[in-house]
C-alpha positions as a Markdown table, in Angstrom:
| # | Residue | x | y | z |
|---|---|---|---|---|
| 1 | Met | 186.2 | 109.5 | 159.2 |
| 2 | Asn | 182.6 | 109.5 | 158.0 |
| 3 | Cys | 179.9 | 108.1 | 160.2 |
| 4 | Pro | 177.5 | 105.7 | 158.5 |
| 5 | Ala | 174.8 | 108.4 | 158.0 |
| 6 | Gln | 177.2 | 110.6 | 156.2 |
| 7 | Gln | 178.3 | 107.7 | 154.0 |
| 8 | Tyr | 174.7 | 106.9 | 153.2 |
| 9 | Glu | 174.1 | 110.5 | 152.3 |
| 10 | Lys | 177.1 | 110.6 | 150.0 |
| 11 | Glu | 176.1 | 107.4 | 148.2 |
| 12 | Leu | 172.4 | 108.3 | 147.9 |
| 13 | Asp | 173.2 | 111.8 | 146.6 |
| 14 | Gln | 175.7 | 110.3 | 144.1 |
| 15 | Tyr | 172.9 | 108.0 | 142.9 |
| 16 | Phe | 170.2 | 110.7 | 142.4 |
| 17 | Thr | 172.7 | 113.1 | 140.9 |
| 18 | Ala | 173.7 | 110.6 | 138.3 |
| 19 | Leu | 170.1 | 109.8 | 137.6 |
| 20 | Thr | 169.3 | 113.5 | 137.1 |
| 21 | Asp | 172.3 | 114.1 | 134.9 |
| 22 | Leu | 171.0 | 111.4 | 132.6 |
| 23 | Lys | 167.6 | 113.3 | 132.5 |
| 24 | Asn | 165.9 | 110.4 | 134.4 |
| 25 | Phe | 164.8 | 112.2 | 137.5 |
| 26 | Asn | 163.4 | 115.6 | 138.4 |
| 27 | Gly | 161.9 | 116.1 | 141.9 |
| 28 | Asn | 162.3 | 115.7 | 145.7 |
| 29 | Val | 163.6 | 112.8 | 147.6 |
| 30 | Lys | 163.4 | 112.0 | 151.4 |
| 31 | Ile | 165.1 | 108.9 | 152.9 |
| 32 | Ala | 165.5 | 107.9 | 156.5 |
| 33 | Lys | 166.6 | 104.9 | 158.5 |
| 34 | Asn | 165.7 | 104.4 | 162.1 |
| 35 | Asn | 164.4 | 108.0 | 162.3 |
| 36 | Thr | 167.7 | 109.4 | 161.0 |
| 37 | Ile | 167.3 | 111.5 | 157.9 |
| 38 | Leu | 169.9 | 110.3 | 155.3 |
| 39 | Leu | 168.8 | 112.4 | 152.3 |
| 40 | Asp | 166.4 | 115.3 | 151.9 |
| 41 | Lys | 167.1 | 117.0 | 148.6 |
| 42 | Thr | 165.7 | 118.5 | 145.4 |
| 43 | Tyr | 167.1 | 117.5 | 142.0 |
| 44 | Asn | 166.5 | 119.5 | 138.8 |
| 45 | Ile | 167.4 | 118.5 | 135.3 |
| 46 | Leu | 169.7 | 121.3 | 133.9 |
| 47 | Glu | 169.0 | 123.1 | 130.6 |
| 48 | Ala | 165.4 | 122.1 | 130.6 |
| 49 | Asp | 162.2 | 124.1 | 130.4 |
| 50 | Lys | 162.1 | 126.5 | 133.4 |
| 51 | Ala | 158.6 | 125.3 | 134.2 |
| 52 | Leu | 160.0 | 121.9 | 135.0 |
| 53 | Glu | 162.1 | 123.3 | 137.9 |
| 54 | Val | 160.9 | 122.4 | 141.4 |
| 55 | Asn | 162.0 | 123.4 | 144.9 |
| 56 | Lys | 161.6 | 122.0 | 148.5 |
| 57 | Asn | 158.1 | 123.4 | 148.8 |
| 58 | Ser | 156.8 | 122.1 | 145.4 |
| 59 | Lys | 153.5 | 120.3 | 145.5 |
| 60 | Phe | 153.3 | 117.2 | 143.2 |
| 61 | Ile | 150.3 | 115.1 | 142.1 |
| 62 | Ile | 151.0 | 111.8 | 143.8 |
| 63 | Ala | 148.7 | 109.6 | 141.7 |
| 64 | Ser | 148.2 | 106.1 | 143.3 |
| 65 | Val | 150.2 | 107.0 | 146.4 |
| 66 | Ser | 146.8 | 108.5 | 147.3 |
| 67 | Lys | 145.7 | 105.0 | 148.0 |
| 68 | Ile | 147.5 | 105.1 | 151.4 |
| 69 | Phe | 144.9 | 107.7 | 152.5 |
| 70 | Val | 142.0 | 105.6 | 151.1 |
| 71 | Lys | 143.3 | 102.6 | 153.0 |
| 72 | Tyr | 143.7 | 104.7 | 156.2 |
| 73 | Gly | 140.2 | 106.0 | 155.8 |
| 74 | Ile | 138.7 | 102.5 | 155.6 |
| 75 | Leu | 140.6 | 101.5 | 158.7 |
| 76 | Lys | 139.4 | 104.6 | 160.6 |
| 77 | Leu | 135.8 | 103.7 | 159.7 |
| 78 | Ala | 136.5 | 100.2 | 161.1 |
| 79 | Glu | 137.8 | 101.8 | 164.3 |
| 80 | Gln | 134.7 | 104.0 | 164.5 |
| 81 | Gly | 132.6 | 100.8 | 164.2 |
| 82 | Lys | 131.0 | 101.9 | 160.9 |
| 83 | Leu | 132.2 | 98.9 | 159.0 |
| 84 | Lys | 134.0 | 95.6 | 159.6 |
| 85 | Leu | 136.8 | 94.4 | 157.3 |
| 86 | Ser | 135.0 | 91.1 | 157.0 |
| 87 | Asp | 131.9 | 92.8 | 155.6 |
| 88 | Thr | 131.0 | 91.8 | 152.1 |
| 89 | Leu | 130.6 | 94.3 | 149.3 |
| 90 | Asn | 126.9 | 93.7 | 148.7 |
| 91 | Lys | 126.3 | 95.2 | 152.2 |
| 92 | Tyr | 127.3 | 98.6 | 150.8 |
| 93 | Ile | 126.5 | 98.2 | 147.1 |
| 94 | Pro | 123.5 | 95.9 | 146.8 |
| 95 | Arg | 123.3 | 93.6 | 143.7 |
| 96 | Phe | 127.0 | 94.1 | 143.0 |
| 97 | Pro | 127.9 | 90.9 | 141.0 |
| 98 | Ser | 129.8 | 88.4 | 143.3 |
| 99 | Gly | 129.4 | 91.1 | 146.0 |
| 100 | Glu | 128.6 | 88.4 | 148.6 |
| 101 | Lys | 132.1 | 86.9 | 148.0 |
| 102 | Ile | 134.2 | 90.1 | 148.0 |
| 103 | Thr | 135.1 | 91.5 | 151.5 |
| 104 | Ile | 136.4 | 95.0 | 152.4 |
| 105 | Glu | 139.7 | 93.3 | 153.3 |
| 106 | His | 139.9 | 91.7 | 149.8 |
| 107 | Leu | 139.5 | 95.2 | 148.3 |
| 108 | Leu | 142.1 | 96.7 | 150.6 |
| 109 | Phe | 144.8 | 94.2 | 149.7 |
| 110 | His | 144.0 | 93.8 | 146.0 |
| 111 | Gln | 142.5 | 90.3 | 146.4 |
| 112 | Ser | 139.0 | 91.0 | 145.2 |
| 113 | Gly | 139.4 | 89.5 | 141.7 |
| 114 | Leu | 138.3 | 92.8 | 140.1 |
| 115 | Pro | 140.5 | 93.9 | 137.1 |
| 116 | Arg | 143.1 | 96.6 | 137.3 |
| 117 | Glu | 141.1 | 99.1 | 135.3 |
| 118 | Ile | 137.5 | 99.7 | 134.0 |
| 119 | Lys | 137.3 | 98.3 | 130.4 |
| 120 | Asp | 138.1 | 101.0 | 127.8 |
| 121 | Tyr | 138.4 | 103.7 | 130.5 |
| 122 | Glu | 140.6 | 105.7 | 128.0 |
| 123 | Lys | 137.4 | 106.4 | 126.0 |
| 124 | Tyr | 136.1 | 108.7 | 128.7 |
| 125 | Asp | 137.3 | 112.3 | 129.3 |
| 126 | His | 135.8 | 112.3 | 132.7 |
| 127 | Leu | 134.2 | 109.7 | 134.9 |
| 128 | Ser | 132.2 | 110.4 | 138.0 |
| 129 | Leu | 132.6 | 108.0 | 140.9 |
| 130 | Glu | 129.0 | 106.9 | 140.5 |
| 131 | Lys | 129.6 | 106.1 | 136.9 |
| 132 | Ile | 132.8 | 104.2 | 137.8 |
| 133 | Ile | 130.8 | 102.1 | 140.3 |
| 134 | Glu | 128.2 | 101.4 | 137.6 |
| 135 | Leu | 130.8 | 100.3 | 135.1 |
| 136 | Ala | 132.6 | 98.2 | 137.8 |
| 137 | Gln | 129.5 | 96.1 | 138.1 |
| 138 | Gln | 129.9 | 95.1 | 134.4 |
| 139 | Glu | 133.4 | 93.8 | 134.9 |
| 140 | Ser | 134.1 | 90.0 | 135.2 |
| 141 | Leu | 136.2 | 88.7 | 138.1 |
| 142 | Gln | 139.7 | 87.7 | 137.1 |
| 143 | Phe | 139.8 | 85.0 | 139.9 |
| 144 | Glu | 137.9 | 83.8 | 143.0 |
| 145 | Pro | 138.1 | 86.5 | 145.7 |
| 146 | Gly | 140.8 | 85.9 | 148.3 |
| 147 | Thr | 142.7 | 83.3 | 146.2 |
| 148 | Gln | 145.2 | 85.6 | 144.4 |
| 149 | Thr | 146.6 | 89.1 | 144.4 |
| 150 | Leu | 146.1 | 91.5 | 141.4 |
| 151 | Tyr | 146.5 | 95.2 | 141.7 |
| 152 | Ser | 143.2 | 96.8 | 141.2 |
| 153 | Asn | 142.4 | 100.5 | 140.7 |
| 154 | Val | 138.8 | 99.5 | 140.4 |
| 155 | Gly | 138.8 | 98.1 | 144.0 |
| 156 | Tyr | 140.1 | 101.3 | 145.4 |
| 157 | Phe | 137.5 | 103.4 | 143.6 |
| 158 | Ile | 134.9 | 101.2 | 145.4 |
| 159 | Leu | 136.7 | 101.8 | 148.8 |
| 160 | His | 136.6 | 105.6 | 148.0 |
| 161 | Tyr | 132.9 | 105.3 | 147.3 |
| 162 | Ile | 132.3 | 103.4 | 150.6 |
| 163 | Ile | 134.1 | 106.0 | 152.6 |
| 164 | Gly | 131.8 | 108.7 | 151.1 |
| 165 | Lys | 128.7 | 106.6 | 151.8 |
| 166 | Leu | 129.6 | 105.8 | 155.5 |
| 167 | Ser | 131.0 | 109.2 | 156.6 |
| 168 | Asp | 128.6 | 111.8 | 157.8 |
| 169 | Lys | 129.7 | 114.7 | 155.5 |
| 170 | Gly | 131.1 | 112.9 | 152.5 |
| 171 | Tyr | 134.5 | 111.5 | 151.5 |
| 172 | Trp | 136.6 | 114.7 | 151.2 |
| 173 | Asn | 135.3 | 116.1 | 154.5 |
| 174 | Phe | 136.2 | 112.8 | 156.2 |
| 175 | Ile | 139.7 | 112.7 | 154.8 |
| 176 | Gln | 140.3 | 116.4 | 155.7 |
| 177 | Thr | 139.1 | 115.8 | 159.3 |
| 178 | Glu | 140.7 | 112.4 | 160.0 |
| 179 | Ile | 144.0 | 112.8 | 158.0 |
| 180 | Ile | 144.8 | 116.3 | 156.7 |
| 181 | Lys | 144.0 | 118.2 | 159.9 |
| 182 | Lys | 144.9 | 115.5 | 162.5 |
| 183 | Tyr | 148.3 | 114.9 | 160.9 |
| 184 | Lys | 148.8 | 118.6 | 160.2 |
| 185 | Leu | 149.5 | 118.0 | 156.5 |
| 186 | Lys | 149.8 | 121.6 | 155.4 |
| 187 | Ser | 150.7 | 120.9 | 151.8 |
| 188 | Thr | 148.4 | 118.0 | 151.0 |
| 189 | Gly | 145.0 | 118.2 | 149.4 |
| 190 | Glu | 142.7 | 117.1 | 146.6 |
| 191 | Phe | 143.8 | 118.7 | 143.4 |
| 192 | Asn | 140.3 | 118.6 | 141.9 |
| 193 | Ser | 138.9 | 120.8 | 144.6 |
| 194 | Ala | 141.9 | 123.3 | 144.9 |
| 195 | Gln | 140.9 | 126.8 | 143.7 |
| 196 | Ser | 144.5 | 127.8 | 143.2 |
| 197 | Leu | 147.8 | 126.1 | 144.2 |
| 198 | Ser | 151.0 | 127.8 | 145.1 |
| 199 | Asp | 154.3 | 126.0 | 144.2 |
| 200 | Phe | 152.5 | 123.5 | 142.0 |
| 201 | Ala | 154.8 | 121.3 | 140.0 |
| 202 | Tyr | 153.5 | 121.0 | 136.5 |
| 203 | Gly | 154.0 | 117.6 | 134.9 |
| 204 | Phe | 156.4 | 116.8 | 132.0 |
| 205 | Ser | 157.4 | 113.8 | 130.0 |
| 206 | Gly | 160.2 | 112.9 | 127.6 |
| 207 | Glu | 159.3 | 112.3 | 124.0 |
| 208 | Asp | 161.9 | 111.7 | 121.2 |
| 209 | Gly | 164.6 | 113.2 | 123.4 |
| 210 | Lys | 162.6 | 116.3 | 124.2 |
| 211 | Ile | 161.1 | 117.2 | 127.6 |
| 212 | Thr | 157.5 | 118.5 | 127.0 |
| 213 | Pro | 154.6 | 119.4 | 129.3 |
| 214 | Val | 151.7 | 117.0 | 129.5 |
| 215 | Ser | 148.2 | 118.0 | 128.5 |
| 216 | His | 145.8 | 119.8 | 130.9 |
| 217 | Thr | 143.5 | 116.9 | 130.5 |
| 218 | Asn | 146.0 | 114.6 | 132.2 |
| 219 | Ile | 146.5 | 117.1 | 135.0 |
| 220 | Asn | 142.8 | 117.6 | 135.8 |
| 221 | Arg | 141.6 | 114.0 | 135.4 |
| 222 | Phe | 139.6 | 112.3 | 138.2 |
| 223 | Glu | 141.3 | 109.6 | 140.2 |
| 224 | Thr | 141.0 | 108.2 | 143.8 |
| 225 | Gly | 141.2 | 111.7 | 145.2 |
| 226 | Asn | 143.7 | 113.0 | 142.7 |
| 227 | Tyr | 145.9 | 114.2 | 145.7 |
| 228 | Phe | 148.8 | 116.5 | 145.7 |
| 229 | Ser | 151.5 | 116.4 | 148.4 |
| 230 | Thr | 155.1 | 117.0 | 149.3 |
| 231 | Thr | 157.9 | 114.7 | 150.5 |
| 232 | Asp | 157.8 | 116.5 | 153.9 |
| 233 | Asp | 154.1 | 115.9 | 154.4 |
| 234 | Leu | 154.3 | 112.2 | 153.4 |
| 235 | Tyr | 157.3 | 111.7 | 155.7 |
| 236 | Ser | 155.5 | 113.5 | 158.5 |
| 237 | Phe | 152.5 | 111.2 | 158.0 |
| 238 | Ser | 154.8 | 108.1 | 158.0 |
| 239 | Gln | 156.2 | 109.1 | 161.4 |
| 240 | Gln | 152.9 | 110.0 | 163.1 |
| 241 | Leu | 151.2 | 106.9 | 161.7 |
| 242 | Ile | 153.4 | 104.4 | 163.6 |
| 243 | Ser | 152.9 | 106.4 | 166.8 |
| 244 | Gly | 149.3 | 105.0 | 167.0 |
| 245 | Lys | 148.2 | 108.4 | 168.3 |
| 246 | Asn | 145.4 | 108.9 | 165.7 |
| 247 | Leu | 144.6 | 105.3 | 164.8 |
| 248 | Arg | 144.5 | 102.2 | 167.0 |
| 249 | Lys | 147.9 | 100.3 | 166.9 |
| 250 | Asp | 146.4 | 97.0 | 165.6 |
| 251 | Leu | 144.8 | 98.9 | 162.7 |
| 252 | Val | 148.0 | 100.8 | 162.0 |
| 253 | Leu | 149.7 | 97.4 | 161.7 |
| 254 | Lys | 146.9 | 96.4 | 159.2 |
| 255 | Met | 148.2 | 99.3 | 157.0 |
| 256 | Phe | 151.5 | 97.4 | 156.7 |
| 257 | Gly | 150.2 | 93.9 | 156.1 |
| 258 | Lys | 151.9 | 90.6 | 156.9 |
| 259 | Asn | 155.4 | 91.7 | 155.7 |
| 260 | Ser | 155.4 | 94.9 | 157.9 |
| 261 | Gln | 155.8 | 97.0 | 154.8 |
| 262 | Leu | 153.6 | 99.8 | 153.4 |
| 263 | Ile | 154.6 | 100.3 | 149.8 |
| 264 | Gln | 152.7 | 102.3 | 147.2 |
| 265 | Ala | 153.9 | 103.5 | 143.8 |
| 266 | Gly | 152.1 | 106.2 | 141.8 |
| 267 | Gly | 152.4 | 107.0 | 138.2 |
| 268 | Arg | 150.4 | 108.9 | 135.5 |
| 269 | Pro | 151.4 | 111.2 | 132.6 |
| 270 | Gly | 153.8 | 113.8 | 134.0 |
| 271 | Tyr | 154.2 | 112.3 | 137.5 |
| 272 | Arg | 155.9 | 109.6 | 139.4 |
| 273 | Ala | 155.7 | 109.2 | 143.2 |
| 274 | Tyr | 156.8 | 106.5 | 145.7 |
| 275 | Tyr | 156.1 | 105.7 | 149.3 |
| 276 | Tyr | 158.1 | 102.9 | 151.1 |
| 277 | Gln | 158.0 | 102.3 | 154.8 |
| 278 | Asp | 159.4 | 99.1 | 156.4 |
| 279 | Leu | 158.9 | 98.6 | 160.1 |
| 280 | Lys | 161.5 | 95.8 | 160.3 |
| 281 | Ser | 164.4 | 97.6 | 158.6 |
| 282 | Gly | 163.4 | 101.1 | 159.8 |
| 283 | Ile | 163.7 | 102.4 | 156.2 |
| 284 | Thr | 161.4 | 105.1 | 154.9 |
| 285 | Phe | 161.9 | 106.1 | 151.3 |
| 286 | Ile | 159.7 | 108.8 | 149.6 |
| 287 | Phe | 160.0 | 110.6 | 146.3 |
| 288 | Thr | 157.8 | 112.9 | 144.3 |
| 289 | Ser | 158.5 | 113.8 | 140.7 |
| 290 | Asn | 157.0 | 115.9 | 137.9 |
| 291 | Phe | 158.7 | 113.9 | 135.2 |
| 292 | Thr | 157.6 | 110.6 | 133.8 |
| 293 | Asp | 160.9 | 109.1 | 132.5 |
| 294 | Ile | 162.2 | 107.4 | 135.6 |
| 295 | Pro | 163.5 | 103.8 | 135.5 |
| 296 | Phe | 161.1 | 103.1 | 138.4 |
| 297 | Gln | 161.8 | 99.6 | 139.3 |
| 298 | Lys | 165.5 | 99.9 | 139.1 |
| 299 | Val | 165.6 | 103.0 | 141.3 |
| 300 | Thr | 163.3 | 101.6 | 144.0 |
| 301 | Glu | 165.3 | 98.3 | 144.1 |
| 302 | Asp | 168.7 | 100.0 | 144.0 |
| 303 | Ile | 167.9 | 102.4 | 146.9 |
| 304 | Ile | 166.6 | 99.6 | 149.2 |
| 305 | Asn | 169.7 | 97.5 | 148.3 |
| 306 | Leu | 172.0 | 100.4 | 149.0 |
| 307 | Leu | 170.4 | 101.0 | 152.4 |
| 308 | Asn | 170.5 | 97.3 | 153.3 |
| 309 | Gly | 174.2 | 97.0 | 152.3 |
| 310 | Gln | 173.4 | 94.9 | 149.2 |
| 311 | Ser | 174.7 | 95.4 | 145.7 |
| 312 | Tyr | 173.3 | 98.1 | 143.4 |
| 313 | Ser | 174.6 | 100.0 | 140.4 |
| 314 | Val | 174.8 | 103.8 | 140.0 |
| 315 | Pro | 172.9 | 104.9 | 136.9 |
| 316 | Arg | 175.1 | 105.2 | 133.8 |
| 317 | Lys | 174.7 | 106.4 | 130.2 |
| 318 | Ile | 173.2 | 103.7 | 128.0 |
| 319 | Asn | 174.0 | 103.3 | 124.3 |
| 320 | Lys | 172.7 | 100.1 | 122.9 |
| 321 | Lys | 173.9 | 98.8 | 119.5 |
| 322 | Ala | 171.7 | 96.9 | 117.0 |
| 323 | Ile | 172.8 | 93.7 | 115.4 |
| 324 | Glu | 171.4 | 91.7 | 112.5 |
| 325 | Val | 169.1 | 88.7 | 113.3 |
| 326 | Pro | 167.8 | 86.3 | 110.5 |
| 327 | Asp | 164.2 | 86.5 | 109.5 |
| 328 | Glu | 163.6 | 82.9 | 110.5 |
| 329 | Ile | 164.4 | 83.7 | 114.1 |
| 330 | Leu | 162.4 | 87.0 | 114.1 |
| 331 | Lys | 159.3 | 85.1 | 112.7 |
| 332 | Gln | 159.1 | 83.1 | 115.9 |
| 333 | Tyr | 158.3 | 86.2 | 117.8 |
| 334 | Thr | 155.4 | 87.4 | 115.7 |
| 335 | Gly | 151.8 | 87.2 | 117.0 |
| 336 | Lys | 149.5 | 88.7 | 119.5 |
| 337 | Phe | 150.4 | 89.1 | 123.2 |
| 338 | Ala | 148.3 | 90.4 | 126.1 |
| 339 | Leu | 149.5 | 91.8 | 129.4 |
| 340 | Glu | 149.0 | 89.3 | 132.2 |
| 341 | Ala | 148.0 | 92.1 | 134.6 |
| 342 | Asp | 145.6 | 93.7 | 132.2 |
| 343 | Gln | 144.4 | 91.5 | 129.4 |
| 344 | Ser | 142.7 | 94.4 | 127.6 |
| 345 | Gln | 146.3 | 95.6 | 126.7 |
| 346 | Val | 147.1 | 93.7 | 123.5 |
| 347 | Phe | 150.2 | 94.0 | 121.4 |
| 348 | Asn | 150.6 | 92.7 | 117.9 |
| 349 | Ile | 154.1 | 91.9 | 116.7 |
| 350 | Ile | 154.7 | 91.8 | 113.0 |
| 351 | Leu | 157.7 | 91.3 | 110.7 |
| 352 | Glu | 158.3 | 93.9 | 107.9 |
| 353 | Asn | 161.5 | 94.4 | 105.8 |
| 354 | His | 163.6 | 92.3 | 108.2 |
| 355 | Phe | 162.5 | 94.2 | 111.3 |
| 356 | Leu | 160.0 | 93.6 | 114.1 |
| 357 | Tyr | 157.3 | 96.2 | 114.8 |
| 358 | Ile | 155.0 | 96.3 | 117.8 |
| 359 | Leu | 151.5 | 97.6 | 117.3 |
| 360 | Asp | 149.4 | 98.5 | 120.4 |
| 361 | Lys | 145.7 | 98.3 | 120.6 |
| 362 | Asp | 145.4 | 101.9 | 119.1 |
| 363 | Gly | 147.4 | 100.8 | 116.1 |
| 364 | Glu | 150.5 | 102.8 | 117.1 |
| 365 | Lys | 153.5 | 101.2 | 115.4 |
| 366 | Thr | 157.0 | 101.0 | 117.1 |
| 367 | Lys | 160.1 | 99.6 | 115.3 |
| 368 | Ile | 162.3 | 97.5 | 117.6 |
| 369 | Tyr | 165.9 | 96.7 | 117.1 |
| 370 | Pro | 167.7 | 93.5 | 118.1 |
| 371 | Glu | 170.5 | 93.8 | 120.7 |
| 372 | Ser | 170.7 | 90.0 | 120.8 |
| 373 | Ser | 168.7 | 87.2 | 119.3 |
| 374 | Thr | 166.1 | 87.5 | 122.1 |
| 375 | Ser | 166.5 | 91.1 | 123.4 |
| 376 | Phe | 165.2 | 94.2 | 121.6 |
| 377 | Phe | 165.0 | 98.0 | 122.1 |
| 378 | Asp | 163.3 | 101.0 | 120.6 |
| 379 | Asn | 165.5 | 103.7 | 122.3 |
| 380 | Pro | 169.2 | 103.0 | 122.4 |
| 381 | Lys | 169.7 | 105.4 | 125.3 |
| 382 | Ser | 167.2 | 103.7 | 127.6 |
| 383 | Glu | 167.4 | 100.6 | 129.8 |
| 384 | Asp | 163.8 | 99.8 | 128.7 |
| 385 | Gly | 163.3 | 97.2 | 126.1 |
| 386 | Tyr | 161.6 | 93.9 | 125.1 |
| 387 | Gln | 162.7 | 90.3 | 125.8 |
| 388 | Phe | 161.4 | 87.1 | 124.2 |
| 389 | Leu | 161.6 | 83.9 | 126.3 |
| 390 | Lys | 160.6 | 80.4 | 125.5 |
| 391 | Gly | 158.0 | 78.9 | 127.8 |
| 392 | Ser | 157.5 | 75.3 | 128.8 |
| 393 | Asp | 155.0 | 74.9 | 125.8 |
| 394 | Gln | 157.9 | 75.9 | 123.5 |
| 395 | Gln | 156.1 | 79.1 | 122.6 |
| 396 | Tyr | 157.8 | 82.4 | 122.9 |
| 397 | Tyr | 156.3 | 85.0 | 125.3 |
| 398 | Leu | 157.2 | 88.7 | 125.6 |
| 399 | Ile | 158.4 | 90.7 | 128.6 |
| 400 | Ile | 158.1 | 94.5 | 128.2 |
| 401 | Ile | 160.5 | 96.5 | 130.3 |
| 402 | Ser | 158.9 | 100.0 | 130.8 |
| 403 | Thr | 160.5 | 102.6 | 133.1 |
| 404 | Gly | 162.3 | 99.8 | 134.7 |
| 405 | Val | 159.2 | 97.7 | 135.4 |
| 406 | Lys | 158.9 | 94.2 | 133.9 |
| 407 | Leu | 155.5 | 93.5 | 132.4 |
| 408 | Asn | 154.8 | 89.9 | 131.6 |
| 409 | Thr | 152.6 | 89.0 | 128.6 |
| 410 | Lys | 151.1 | 85.8 | 127.3 |
| 411 | Arg | 150.6 | 84.8 | 123.7 |
| 412 | Ile | 147.0 | 84.8 | 122.7 |
| 413 | Gln | 147.4 | 84.2 | 118.9 |
């Protein structure tokens, strides 16, 4: 008779094997509950480019999962007495607009009111941190600091800058001293400063059914540290963190916030990464991937549901069928829509020859097919799609489902 740990391992492996067989995952996964490892395995898509293949030692760019280290760095500076979480931003960047209202704690927990991204950041091939701080000062607040929560990469660039300003030998030296060395993270570092990197997992994405490598520009771009790491290092960090050995216990708990969870997703062309640690349930779930096309939200929700004994569904082959919808219904969905989380992302929906098309801000045109009178898709083999729902104002708004994540929009025209 299987013990619970063996049953978990079987179900988790079945899930990720199904996901990989569908060409929706390539990478490493490590999952534990109450300090018992339930899954620690590598998954490779078969019959793909040999360069996509990874192993247990592969090092992956972890994108925004790097924010965990930035958060830790700020809390370490607080422990050292070099800053207070209640300090306002203008103490460190004088004349920053509304800097007297924004605290370090607001920045840490995405409550600063600053936008998700620098406006038109795609225009720049490379942005120095100093230039980002300069551009950040030209941004308008989305809301009064401390009143709402809105994920902000801009806020974490500012925290990165503050760590560099307050630490004796600069940002990277501080991170190396306080995290990389103290936590003995042998396979973690800053990709931008690495001369050469053994076992590096080069990033790939799926396009028109083909798996292709991403451009070198995407690999080398500057982010908050642009870290690489492994599931083993991230798991080791998670275990040592809660011991309170290297950071005062009250500050460790600050890492987790009011709900006792430390959760950070990372994504950029060619990479997906995830860090989930829940002090109450004892669940730690980490994955690193060098492949973009993962139904992110579905996977992260399914695995937590599985571990908590709640319902989930094993990934299955999708084959959506298009139906005919009259033009008078389709016309109701035309117009301009902006993402609620990033209003610079605007989508124009037009009707041509009995079909809807979505044009993004770069003018790229995507034909979408009706699966029902309100639900549409562009790829019949993907769970992603587009849904139109009627609001209280009787206007239709659009939900975009991308890699399993639901993105809400609002009609602007």
